[in-house]
Short mmCIF file of C-alpha atoms in Angstrom, two decimals:
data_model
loop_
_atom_site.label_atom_id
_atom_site.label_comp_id
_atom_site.label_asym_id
_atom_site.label_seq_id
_atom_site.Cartn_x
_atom_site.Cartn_y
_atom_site.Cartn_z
CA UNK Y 427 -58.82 28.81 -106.93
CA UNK Y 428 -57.70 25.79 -109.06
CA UNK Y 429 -58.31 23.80 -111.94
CA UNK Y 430 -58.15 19.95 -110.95
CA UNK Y 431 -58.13 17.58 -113.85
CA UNK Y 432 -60.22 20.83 -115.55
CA UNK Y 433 -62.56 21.13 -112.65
CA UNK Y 434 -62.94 24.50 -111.33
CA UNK Y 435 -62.23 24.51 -107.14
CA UNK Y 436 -62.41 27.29 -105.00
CA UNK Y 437 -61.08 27.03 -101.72
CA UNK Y 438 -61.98 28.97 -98.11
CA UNK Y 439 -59.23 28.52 -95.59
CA UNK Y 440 -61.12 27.42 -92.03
CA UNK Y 441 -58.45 26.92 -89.67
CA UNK Y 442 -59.41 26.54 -85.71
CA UNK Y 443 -63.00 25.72 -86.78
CA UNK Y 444 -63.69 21.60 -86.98
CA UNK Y 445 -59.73 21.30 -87.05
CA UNK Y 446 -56.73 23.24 -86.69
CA UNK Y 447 -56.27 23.06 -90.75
CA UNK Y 448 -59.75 22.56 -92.71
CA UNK Y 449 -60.98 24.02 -95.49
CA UNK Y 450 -64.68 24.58 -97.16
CA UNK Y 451 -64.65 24.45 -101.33
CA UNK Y 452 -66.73 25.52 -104.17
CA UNK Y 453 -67.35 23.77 -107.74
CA UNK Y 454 -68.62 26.84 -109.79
CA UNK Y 455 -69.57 24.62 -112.76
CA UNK Y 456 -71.58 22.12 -110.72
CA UNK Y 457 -73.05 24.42 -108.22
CA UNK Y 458 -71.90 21.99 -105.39
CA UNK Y 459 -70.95 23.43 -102.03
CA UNK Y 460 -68.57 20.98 -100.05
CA UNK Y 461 -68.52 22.45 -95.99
CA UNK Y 462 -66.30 19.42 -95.09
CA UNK Y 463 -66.79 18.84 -91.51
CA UNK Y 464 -67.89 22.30 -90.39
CA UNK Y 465 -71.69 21.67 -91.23
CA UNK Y 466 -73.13 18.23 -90.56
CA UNK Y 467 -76.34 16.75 -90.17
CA UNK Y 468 -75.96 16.94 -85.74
CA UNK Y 469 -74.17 19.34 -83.53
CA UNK Y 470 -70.30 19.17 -83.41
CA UNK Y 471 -67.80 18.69 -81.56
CA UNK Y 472 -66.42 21.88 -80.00
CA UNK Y 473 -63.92 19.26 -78.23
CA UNK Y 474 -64.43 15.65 -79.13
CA UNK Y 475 -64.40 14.19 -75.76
CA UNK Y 476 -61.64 11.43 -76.60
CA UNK Y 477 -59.48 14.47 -76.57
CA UNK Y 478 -57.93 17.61 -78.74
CA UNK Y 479 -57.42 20.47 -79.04
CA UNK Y 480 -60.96 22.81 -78.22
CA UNK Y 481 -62.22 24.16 -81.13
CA UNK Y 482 -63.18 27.87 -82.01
CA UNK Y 483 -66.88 28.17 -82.06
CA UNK Y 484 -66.89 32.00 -83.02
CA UNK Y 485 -64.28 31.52 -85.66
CA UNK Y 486 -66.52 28.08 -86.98
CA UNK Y 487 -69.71 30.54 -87.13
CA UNK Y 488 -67.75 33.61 -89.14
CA UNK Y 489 -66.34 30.98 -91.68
CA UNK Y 490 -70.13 29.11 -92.13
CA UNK Y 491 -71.38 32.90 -92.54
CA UNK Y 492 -68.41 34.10 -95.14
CA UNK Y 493 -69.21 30.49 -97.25
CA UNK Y 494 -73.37 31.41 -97.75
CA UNK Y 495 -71.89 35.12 -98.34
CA UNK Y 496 -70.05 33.94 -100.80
CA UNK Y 497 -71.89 30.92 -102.40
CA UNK Y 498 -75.03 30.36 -100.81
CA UNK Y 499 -76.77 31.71 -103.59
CA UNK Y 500 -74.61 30.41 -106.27
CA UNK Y 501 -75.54 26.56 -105.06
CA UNK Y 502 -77.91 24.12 -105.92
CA UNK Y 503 -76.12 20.99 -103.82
CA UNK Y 504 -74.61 21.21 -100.74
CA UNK Y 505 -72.57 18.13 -99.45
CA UNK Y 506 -70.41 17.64 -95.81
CA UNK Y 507 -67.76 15.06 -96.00
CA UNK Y 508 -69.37 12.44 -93.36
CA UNK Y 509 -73.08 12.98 -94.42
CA UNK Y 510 -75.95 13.28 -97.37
CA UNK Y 511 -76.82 16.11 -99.64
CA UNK Y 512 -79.06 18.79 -99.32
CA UNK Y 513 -80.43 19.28 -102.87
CA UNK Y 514 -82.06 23.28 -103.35
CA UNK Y 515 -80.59 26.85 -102.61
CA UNK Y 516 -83.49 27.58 -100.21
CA UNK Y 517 -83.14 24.69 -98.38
CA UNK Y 518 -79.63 24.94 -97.98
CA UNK Y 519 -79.14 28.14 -97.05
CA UNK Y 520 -81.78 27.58 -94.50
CA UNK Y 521 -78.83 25.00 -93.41
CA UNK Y 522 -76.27 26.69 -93.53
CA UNK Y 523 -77.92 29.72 -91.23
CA UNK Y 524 -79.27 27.66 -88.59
CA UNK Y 525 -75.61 25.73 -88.14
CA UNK Y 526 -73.74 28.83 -88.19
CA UNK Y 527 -76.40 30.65 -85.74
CA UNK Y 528 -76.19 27.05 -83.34
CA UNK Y 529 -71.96 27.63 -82.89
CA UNK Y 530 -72.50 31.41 -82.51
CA UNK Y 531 -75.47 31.09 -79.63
CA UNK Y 532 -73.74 28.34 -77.72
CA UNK Y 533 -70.58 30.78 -78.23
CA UNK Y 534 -72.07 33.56 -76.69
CA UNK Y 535 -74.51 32.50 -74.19
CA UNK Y 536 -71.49 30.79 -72.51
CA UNK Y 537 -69.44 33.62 -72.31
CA UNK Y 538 -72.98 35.81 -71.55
CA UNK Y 539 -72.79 33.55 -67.94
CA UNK Y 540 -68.91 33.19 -67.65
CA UNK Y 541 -68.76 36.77 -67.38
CA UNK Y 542 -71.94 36.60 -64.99
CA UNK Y 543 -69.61 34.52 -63.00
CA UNK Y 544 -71.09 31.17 -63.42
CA UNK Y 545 -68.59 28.24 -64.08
CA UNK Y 546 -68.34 25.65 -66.64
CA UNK Y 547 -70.31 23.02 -64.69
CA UNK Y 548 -73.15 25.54 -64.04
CA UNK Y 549 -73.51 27.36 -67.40
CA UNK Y 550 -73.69 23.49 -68.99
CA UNK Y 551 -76.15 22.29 -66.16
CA UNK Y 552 -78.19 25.83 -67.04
CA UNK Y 553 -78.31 26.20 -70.95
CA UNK Y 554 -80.84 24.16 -73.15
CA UNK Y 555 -81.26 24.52 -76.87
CA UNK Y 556 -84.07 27.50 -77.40
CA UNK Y 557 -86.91 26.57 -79.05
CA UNK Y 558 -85.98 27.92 -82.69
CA UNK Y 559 -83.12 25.01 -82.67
CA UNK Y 560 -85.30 22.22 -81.23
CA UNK Y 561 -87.51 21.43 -84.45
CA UNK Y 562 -84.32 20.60 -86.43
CA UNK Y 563 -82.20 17.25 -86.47
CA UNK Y 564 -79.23 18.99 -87.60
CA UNK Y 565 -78.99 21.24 -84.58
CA UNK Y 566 -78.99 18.24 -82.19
CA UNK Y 567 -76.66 16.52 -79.88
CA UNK Y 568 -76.31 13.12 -81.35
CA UNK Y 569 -72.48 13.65 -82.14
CA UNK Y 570 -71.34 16.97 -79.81
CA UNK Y 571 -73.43 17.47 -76.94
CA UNK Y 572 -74.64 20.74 -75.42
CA UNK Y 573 -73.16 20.06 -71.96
CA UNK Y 574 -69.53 19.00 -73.23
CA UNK Y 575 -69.77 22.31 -75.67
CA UNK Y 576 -70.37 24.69 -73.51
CA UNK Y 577 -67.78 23.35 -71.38
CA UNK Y 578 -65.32 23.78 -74.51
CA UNK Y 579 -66.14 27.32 -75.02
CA UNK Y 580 -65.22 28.28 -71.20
CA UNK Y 581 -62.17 25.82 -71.65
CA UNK Y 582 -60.54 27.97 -74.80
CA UNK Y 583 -61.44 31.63 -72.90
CA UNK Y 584 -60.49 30.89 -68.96
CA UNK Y 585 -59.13 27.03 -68.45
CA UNK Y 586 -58.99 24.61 -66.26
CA UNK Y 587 -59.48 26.90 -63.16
CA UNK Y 588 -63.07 28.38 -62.46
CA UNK Y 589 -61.21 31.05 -59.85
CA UNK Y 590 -62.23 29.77 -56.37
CA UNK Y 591 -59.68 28.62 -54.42
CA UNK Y 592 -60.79 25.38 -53.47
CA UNK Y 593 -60.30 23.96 -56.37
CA UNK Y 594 -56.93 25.63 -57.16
CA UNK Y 595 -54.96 22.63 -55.67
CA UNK Y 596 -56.89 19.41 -54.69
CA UNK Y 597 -55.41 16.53 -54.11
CA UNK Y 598 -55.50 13.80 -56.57
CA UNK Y 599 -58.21 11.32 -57.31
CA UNK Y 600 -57.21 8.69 -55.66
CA UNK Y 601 -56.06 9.94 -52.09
CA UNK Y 602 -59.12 12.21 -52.43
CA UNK Y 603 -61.30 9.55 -52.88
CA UNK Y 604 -59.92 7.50 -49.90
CA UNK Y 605 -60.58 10.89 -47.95
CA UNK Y 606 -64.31 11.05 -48.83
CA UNK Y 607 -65.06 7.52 -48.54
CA UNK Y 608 -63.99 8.07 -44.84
CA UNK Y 609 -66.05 11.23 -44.38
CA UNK Y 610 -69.21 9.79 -46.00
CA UNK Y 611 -68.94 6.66 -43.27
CA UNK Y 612 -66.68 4.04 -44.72
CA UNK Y 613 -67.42 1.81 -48.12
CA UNK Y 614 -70.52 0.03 -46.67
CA UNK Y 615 -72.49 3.11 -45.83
CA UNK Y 616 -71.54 4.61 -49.27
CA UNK Y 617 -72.92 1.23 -51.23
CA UNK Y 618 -75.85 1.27 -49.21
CA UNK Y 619 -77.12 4.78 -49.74
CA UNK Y 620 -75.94 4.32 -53.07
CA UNK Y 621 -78.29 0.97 -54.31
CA UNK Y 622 -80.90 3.71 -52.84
CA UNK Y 623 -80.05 6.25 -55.02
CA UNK Y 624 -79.99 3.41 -57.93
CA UNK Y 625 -83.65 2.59 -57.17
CA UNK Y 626 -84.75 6.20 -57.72
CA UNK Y 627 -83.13 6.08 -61.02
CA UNK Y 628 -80.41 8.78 -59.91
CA UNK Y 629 -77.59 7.04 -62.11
CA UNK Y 630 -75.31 10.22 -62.47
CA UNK Y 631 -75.08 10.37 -58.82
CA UNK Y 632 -74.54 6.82 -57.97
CA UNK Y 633 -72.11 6.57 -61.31
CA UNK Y 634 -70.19 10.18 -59.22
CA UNK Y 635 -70.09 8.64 -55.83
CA UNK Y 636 -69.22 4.60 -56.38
CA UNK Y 637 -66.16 6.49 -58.71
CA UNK Y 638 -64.86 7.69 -55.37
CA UNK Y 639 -65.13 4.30 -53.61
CA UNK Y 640 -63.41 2.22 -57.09
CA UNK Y 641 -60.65 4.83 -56.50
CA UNK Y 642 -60.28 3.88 -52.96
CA UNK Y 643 -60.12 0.81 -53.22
CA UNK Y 644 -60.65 -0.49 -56.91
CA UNK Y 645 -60.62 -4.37 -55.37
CA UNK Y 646 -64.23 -3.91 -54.26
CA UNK Y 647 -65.94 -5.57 -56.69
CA UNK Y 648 -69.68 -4.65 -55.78
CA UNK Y 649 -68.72 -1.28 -56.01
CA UNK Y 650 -67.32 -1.24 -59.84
CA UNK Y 651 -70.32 -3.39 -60.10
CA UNK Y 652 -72.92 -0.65 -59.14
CA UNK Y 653 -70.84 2.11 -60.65
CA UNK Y 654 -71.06 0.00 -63.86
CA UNK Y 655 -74.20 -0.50 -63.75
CA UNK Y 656 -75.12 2.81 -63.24
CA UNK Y 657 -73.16 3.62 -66.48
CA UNK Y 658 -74.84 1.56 -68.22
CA UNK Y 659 -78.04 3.05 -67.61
CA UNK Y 660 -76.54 6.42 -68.41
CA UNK Y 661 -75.11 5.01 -71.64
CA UNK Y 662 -78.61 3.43 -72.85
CA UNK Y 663 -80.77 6.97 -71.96
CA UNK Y 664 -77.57 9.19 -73.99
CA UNK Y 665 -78.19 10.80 -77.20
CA UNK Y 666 -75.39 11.15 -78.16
CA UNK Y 667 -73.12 8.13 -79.82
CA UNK Y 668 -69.91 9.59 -78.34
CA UNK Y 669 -71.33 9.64 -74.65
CA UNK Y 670 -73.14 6.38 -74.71
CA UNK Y 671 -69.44 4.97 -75.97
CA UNK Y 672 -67.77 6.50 -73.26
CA UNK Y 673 -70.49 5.08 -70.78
CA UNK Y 674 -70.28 1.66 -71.74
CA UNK Y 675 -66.91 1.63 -72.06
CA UNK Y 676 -66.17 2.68 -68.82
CA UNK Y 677 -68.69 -0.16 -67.62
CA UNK Y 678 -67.23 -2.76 -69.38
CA UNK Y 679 -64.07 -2.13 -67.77
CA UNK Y 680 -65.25 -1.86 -64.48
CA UNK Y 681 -66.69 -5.43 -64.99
CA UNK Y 682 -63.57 -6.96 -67.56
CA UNK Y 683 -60.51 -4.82 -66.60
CA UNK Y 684 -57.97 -2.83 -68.84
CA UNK Y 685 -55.96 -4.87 -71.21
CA UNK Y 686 -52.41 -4.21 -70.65
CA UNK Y 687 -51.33 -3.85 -74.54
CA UNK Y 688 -49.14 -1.41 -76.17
CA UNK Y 689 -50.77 1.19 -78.01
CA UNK Y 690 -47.86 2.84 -80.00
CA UNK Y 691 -45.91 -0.02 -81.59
CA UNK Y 692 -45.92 -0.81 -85.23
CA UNK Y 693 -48.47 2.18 -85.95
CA UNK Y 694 -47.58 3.53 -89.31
CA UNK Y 695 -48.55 7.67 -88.36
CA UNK Y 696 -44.82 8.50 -87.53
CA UNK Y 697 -44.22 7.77 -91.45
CA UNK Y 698 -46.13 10.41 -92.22
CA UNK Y 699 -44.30 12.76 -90.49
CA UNK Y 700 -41.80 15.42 -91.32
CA UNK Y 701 -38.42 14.87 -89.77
CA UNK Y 702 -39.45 18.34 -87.69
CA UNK Y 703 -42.64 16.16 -86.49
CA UNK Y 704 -40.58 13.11 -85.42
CA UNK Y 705 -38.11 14.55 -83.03
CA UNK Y 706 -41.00 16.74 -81.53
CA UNK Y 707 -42.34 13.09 -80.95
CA UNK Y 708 -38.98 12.01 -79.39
CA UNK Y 709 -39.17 14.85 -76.47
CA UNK Y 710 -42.23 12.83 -75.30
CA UNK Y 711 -41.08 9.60 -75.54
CA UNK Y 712 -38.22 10.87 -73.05
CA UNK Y 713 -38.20 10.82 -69.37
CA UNK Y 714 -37.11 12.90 -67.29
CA UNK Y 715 -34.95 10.16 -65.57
CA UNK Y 716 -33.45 9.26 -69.23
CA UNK Y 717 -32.63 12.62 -69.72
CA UNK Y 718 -31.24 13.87 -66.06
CA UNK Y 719 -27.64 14.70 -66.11
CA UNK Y 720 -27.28 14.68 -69.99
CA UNK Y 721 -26.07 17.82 -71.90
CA UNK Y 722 -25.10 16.36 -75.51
CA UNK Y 723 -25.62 17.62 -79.11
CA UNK Y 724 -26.07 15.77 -81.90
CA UNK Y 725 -26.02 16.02 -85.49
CA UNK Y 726 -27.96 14.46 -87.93
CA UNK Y 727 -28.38 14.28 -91.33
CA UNK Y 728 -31.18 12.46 -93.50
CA UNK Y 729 -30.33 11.14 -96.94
CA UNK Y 730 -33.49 10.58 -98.32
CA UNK Y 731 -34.55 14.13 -97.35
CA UNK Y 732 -31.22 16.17 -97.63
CA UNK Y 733 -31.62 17.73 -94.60
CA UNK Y 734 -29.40 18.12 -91.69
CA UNK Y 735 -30.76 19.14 -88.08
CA UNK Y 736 -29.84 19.47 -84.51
CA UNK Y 737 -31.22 17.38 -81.94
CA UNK Y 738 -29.59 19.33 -78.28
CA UNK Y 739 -30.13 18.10 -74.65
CA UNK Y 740 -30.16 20.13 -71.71
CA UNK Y 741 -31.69 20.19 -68.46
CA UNK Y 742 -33.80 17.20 -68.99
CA UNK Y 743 -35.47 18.46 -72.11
CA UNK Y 744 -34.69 18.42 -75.82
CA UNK Y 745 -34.18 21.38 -78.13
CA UNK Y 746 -34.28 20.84 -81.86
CA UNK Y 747 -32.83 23.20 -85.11
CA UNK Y 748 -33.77 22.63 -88.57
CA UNK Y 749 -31.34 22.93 -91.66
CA UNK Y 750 -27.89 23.01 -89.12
CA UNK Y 751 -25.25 21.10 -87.62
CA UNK Y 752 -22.83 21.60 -85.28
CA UNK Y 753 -18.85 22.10 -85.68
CA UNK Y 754 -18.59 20.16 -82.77
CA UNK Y 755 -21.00 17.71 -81.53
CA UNK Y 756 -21.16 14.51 -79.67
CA UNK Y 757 -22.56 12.08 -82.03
CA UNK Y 758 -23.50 12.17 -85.86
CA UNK Y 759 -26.20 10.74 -87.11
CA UNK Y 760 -26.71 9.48 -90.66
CA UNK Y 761 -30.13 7.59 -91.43
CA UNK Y 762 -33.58 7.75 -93.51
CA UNK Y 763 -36.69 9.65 -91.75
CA UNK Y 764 -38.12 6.12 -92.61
CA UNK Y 765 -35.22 4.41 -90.20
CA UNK Y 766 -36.28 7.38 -87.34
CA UNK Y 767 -39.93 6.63 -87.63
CA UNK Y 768 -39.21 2.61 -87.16
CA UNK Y 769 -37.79 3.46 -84.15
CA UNK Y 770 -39.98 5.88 -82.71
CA UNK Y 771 -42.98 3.50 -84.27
CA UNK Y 772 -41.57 0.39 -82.36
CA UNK Y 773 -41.11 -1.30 -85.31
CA UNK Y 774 -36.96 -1.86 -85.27
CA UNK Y 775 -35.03 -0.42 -82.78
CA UNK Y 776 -31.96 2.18 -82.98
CA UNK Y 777 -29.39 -1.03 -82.01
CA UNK Y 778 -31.22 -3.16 -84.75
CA UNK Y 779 -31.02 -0.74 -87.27
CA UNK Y 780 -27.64 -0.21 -86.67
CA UNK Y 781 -26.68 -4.11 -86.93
CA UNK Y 782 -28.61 -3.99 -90.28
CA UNK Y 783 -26.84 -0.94 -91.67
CA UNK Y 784 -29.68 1.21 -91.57
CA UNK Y 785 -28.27 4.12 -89.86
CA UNK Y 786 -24.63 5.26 -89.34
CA UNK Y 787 -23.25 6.74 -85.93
CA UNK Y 788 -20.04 8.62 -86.20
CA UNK Y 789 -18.85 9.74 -82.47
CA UNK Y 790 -20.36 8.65 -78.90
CA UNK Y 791 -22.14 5.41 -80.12
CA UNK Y 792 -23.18 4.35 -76.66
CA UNK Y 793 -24.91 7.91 -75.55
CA UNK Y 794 -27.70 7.50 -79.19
CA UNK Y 795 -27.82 4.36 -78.42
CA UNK Y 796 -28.76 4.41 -74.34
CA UNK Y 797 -30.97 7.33 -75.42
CA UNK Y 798 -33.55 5.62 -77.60
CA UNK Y 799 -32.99 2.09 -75.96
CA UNK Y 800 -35.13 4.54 -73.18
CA UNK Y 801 -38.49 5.56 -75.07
CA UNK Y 802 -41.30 5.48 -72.86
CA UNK Y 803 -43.92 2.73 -74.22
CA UNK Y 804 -47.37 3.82 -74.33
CA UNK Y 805 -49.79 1.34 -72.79
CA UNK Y 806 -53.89 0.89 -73.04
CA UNK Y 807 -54.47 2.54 -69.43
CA UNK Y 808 -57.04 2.39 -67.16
CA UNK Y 809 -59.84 5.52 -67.19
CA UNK Y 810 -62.70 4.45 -64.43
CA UNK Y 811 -59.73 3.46 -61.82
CA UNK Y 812 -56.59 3.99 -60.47
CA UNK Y 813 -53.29 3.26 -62.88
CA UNK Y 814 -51.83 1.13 -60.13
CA UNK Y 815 -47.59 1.38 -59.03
CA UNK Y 816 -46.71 2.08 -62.67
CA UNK Y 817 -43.50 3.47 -64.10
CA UNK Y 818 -43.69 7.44 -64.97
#
């Protein structure tokens, strides 16, 4: 609890739930219920399908049930931090029950079948909402859907694999999609049997095979044609705003291409990060060619911060200790976390910052120096074809 400008807040930790740190709160005074992002007017996201971590949908039920526990009936307002009120205890308890008792059932019912033996595909092809969710807006997929839910909950438990061999090692999409195209009778058979399949209005099918042929051979233009205009379809008859995105996206692409733009430089998140944060960033930005060969340590102090750490490389990875340095190291670093997070931001480089007198490197100047002249730039990539002879 905490007094905030001498308003009363009481706090309920929900980590895993909507995200890995979130918490609900409680003004005692005003009878106002804040659930942040863990109860909304549609069904979450138990992954958002642009990508994160999946989400704990028994943990997100427990912490919906200890907040009513503890303050259902001491409210009169309940607000979420993306959507409207709900103005009366009744009514929001009535809420609050049927959001925590939606995470919980798709929860369970997916494991209920996982440990049936169905797989992720077939448990989210099976389940539909039961009929004491389908009177209620709130409960509905506008936002998370069902299918891609249900898929998350199998995802956290058992992975990737759904334990049949076939699937244990396929090859990738492209050279698998060359291989079916030649089964199924070559690209002209495939379109033709396709437009059929368009006519009767099966778009996920045609939308599942014509990905196959754009992999094969991503030239063909009346095949990203068809595929995007079965997307389209599929984006216009989807529920849910996240899904008919991702539909239309993919068939605007098919039609306009991927930009080729850089999709890291001058963003302004590495700022925000601890030093800790930033050199965890670096290890991705590395290669394993940049790195091959090198065994160095460094030192490195930031001023701003007055903190010293060790950055270490060793077989082609990077290994990082907080609040040390080294009697003997290769290089020594002195800089700002602001200078670091240029860098890694593609704002001003190492060699820049160096010329400017933003940094100082006592020791092997050259080997810093080669090391972030290497980051790996992150491109807008392609999702509905092939990424082409690209650089790893």
């Amino acid at each position: 609890e905490l007094q905030l400008d001498g308003v009363s807040v009481i706090f309920q930790n929900t980590p895993d739930a909507e995200a890995p740190a979130e918490m609900n709160f409680w003004f005692p005074e005003l009878r106002l219920l804040c659930m942040a992002e863990n109860c909304t007017h549609n069904m979450h996201n138990l992954y958002p399908i642009r990508g994160a971590q999946t989400r704990d949908a028994l943990a997100w039920s427990k912490y919906i049930n200890e907040a009513m526990a503890m303050w259902g009936d001491k409210s009169d307002i309940l607000i979420a931090t993306h959507h409207w009120p709900r103005f009366g205890t009744e009514d929001l308890k009535s809420f609050l029950v049927k959001q925590r008792d939606l995470y919980r059932w798709m929860h369970d019912q997916t494991m209920r079948l996982a440990n049936r033996g169905w797989t992720a595909a077939e448990i989210a092809e099976e389940l539909t909402l039961p009929d004491c969710f389908s009177a209620d807006s709130h409960t509905q997929g506008y936002y998370g859907t069902l299918s891609h839910n249900v898929r998350s909950v199998y995802n956290r438990y058992l992975g990737w694999y759904d334990a049949n061999p076939a699937t244990l090692h396929p090859y990738p999409q492209t050279e698998s999609s060359k291989r079916y195209v030649n089964f199924m009778g070559g690209a002209d058979e495939v379109i033709r049997k396709a437009k059929l399949s368009f006519e009767e209005g099966d778009y996920r099918w045609v939308a599942q095979v014509m990905n196959h042929l754009v992999f094969a051979d991503p030239s063909l233009e009346q095949a990203r044609h068809l595929q995007a205009d079965a997307l389209e379809q599929l984006g216009y008859q989807s529920e849910s705003g996240t899904w008919r995105n991702a539909y239309l996206y993919g068939a605007h692409e098919l039609r306009n291409g991927s930009p080729d733009i850089s999709v890291g430089r001058g963003r302004q998140i590495a700022h925000a990060m601890s030093a800790t944060q930033l050199f965890d960033s670096l290890g991705v930005r590395l290669s394993t060619e940049a790195l091959s060969g090198l065994t160095a340590n460094l030192n490195w102090t930031f001023s701003d911060l007055g903190e010293q750490h060790v950055l270490g490389i060793n077989n082609c990875a990077i290994h990082h200790l907080h609040n040390q340095h080294l009697d003997r190291a290769d290089a020594s670093i002195t800089l700002t976390r602001h200078t670091l997070a240029d860098a890694l931001g593609g704002i001003k480089s190492f060699a820049e910052a160096l010329k400017d007198g933003d940094l100082v490197i006592e020791g092997n100047q050259s080997l810093v120096l080669t090391l972030f002249s290497q980051l790996t730039d992150f491109r807008l990539f392609p999702i509905i074809e092939p990424h082409g002879d690209r650089e790893s």
